[in-house]
């Protein structure tokens, strides 16, 4: 959804906006002590399980693409 995408780097707790996704993650961990989801293959961190699942899905698609081009 477009709405969700735009709200991606916004802290939902204190409404602070960040330029980078990782900055938001660091902020959420330090300031709000939120639990973080991690991608098991690349270690990228996410605030929500749905974000992680979306990322994992994209990684899978990329891997399939690489196989196709070989
Ligand atoms: Zn915050
Ligand atoms: Zn990953």
Tab-separated table of N, CA, C and O and ligand atoms in Angstrom, residues 11 13-14 16 27 32, ligand 1:
chain	number	residue	atom	x	y	z
A	11	UNK	N	8.440	7.167	13.142
A	11	UNK	CA	8.242	6.492	14.426
A	11	UNK	C	6.787	6.668	14.833
A	11	UNK	O	6.311	7.782	14.980
A	13	UNK	N	5.466	5.898	17.581
A	13	UNK	CA	5.310	6.212	19.010
A	13	UNK	C	5.397	7.717	19.256
A	13	UNK	O	4.539	8.297	19.900
A	14	UNK	N	6.455	8.372	18.709
A	14	UNK	CA	6.635	9.806	19.000
A	14	UNK	C	6.528	10.677	17.747
A	14	UNK	O	6.753	11.878	17.805
A	16	UNK	N	8.372	10.996	15.133
A	16	UNK	CA	9.604	11.534	14.558
A	16	UNK	C	9.865	10.846	13.220
A	16	UNK	O	9.690	9.629	13.095
A	27	UNK	N	16.622	4.202	16.667
A	27	UNK	CA	15.817	5.062	17.534
A	27	UNK	C	14.796	4.233	18.321
A	27	UNK	O	14.673	4.374	19.540
A	32	UNK	N	12.547	3.674	22.639
A	32	UNK	CA	11.294	3.030	23.033
A	32	UNK	C	11.458	1.568	23.434
A	32	UNK	O	10.486	0.918	23.808
B	1	LIG	ZN1	10.069	7.511	18.656
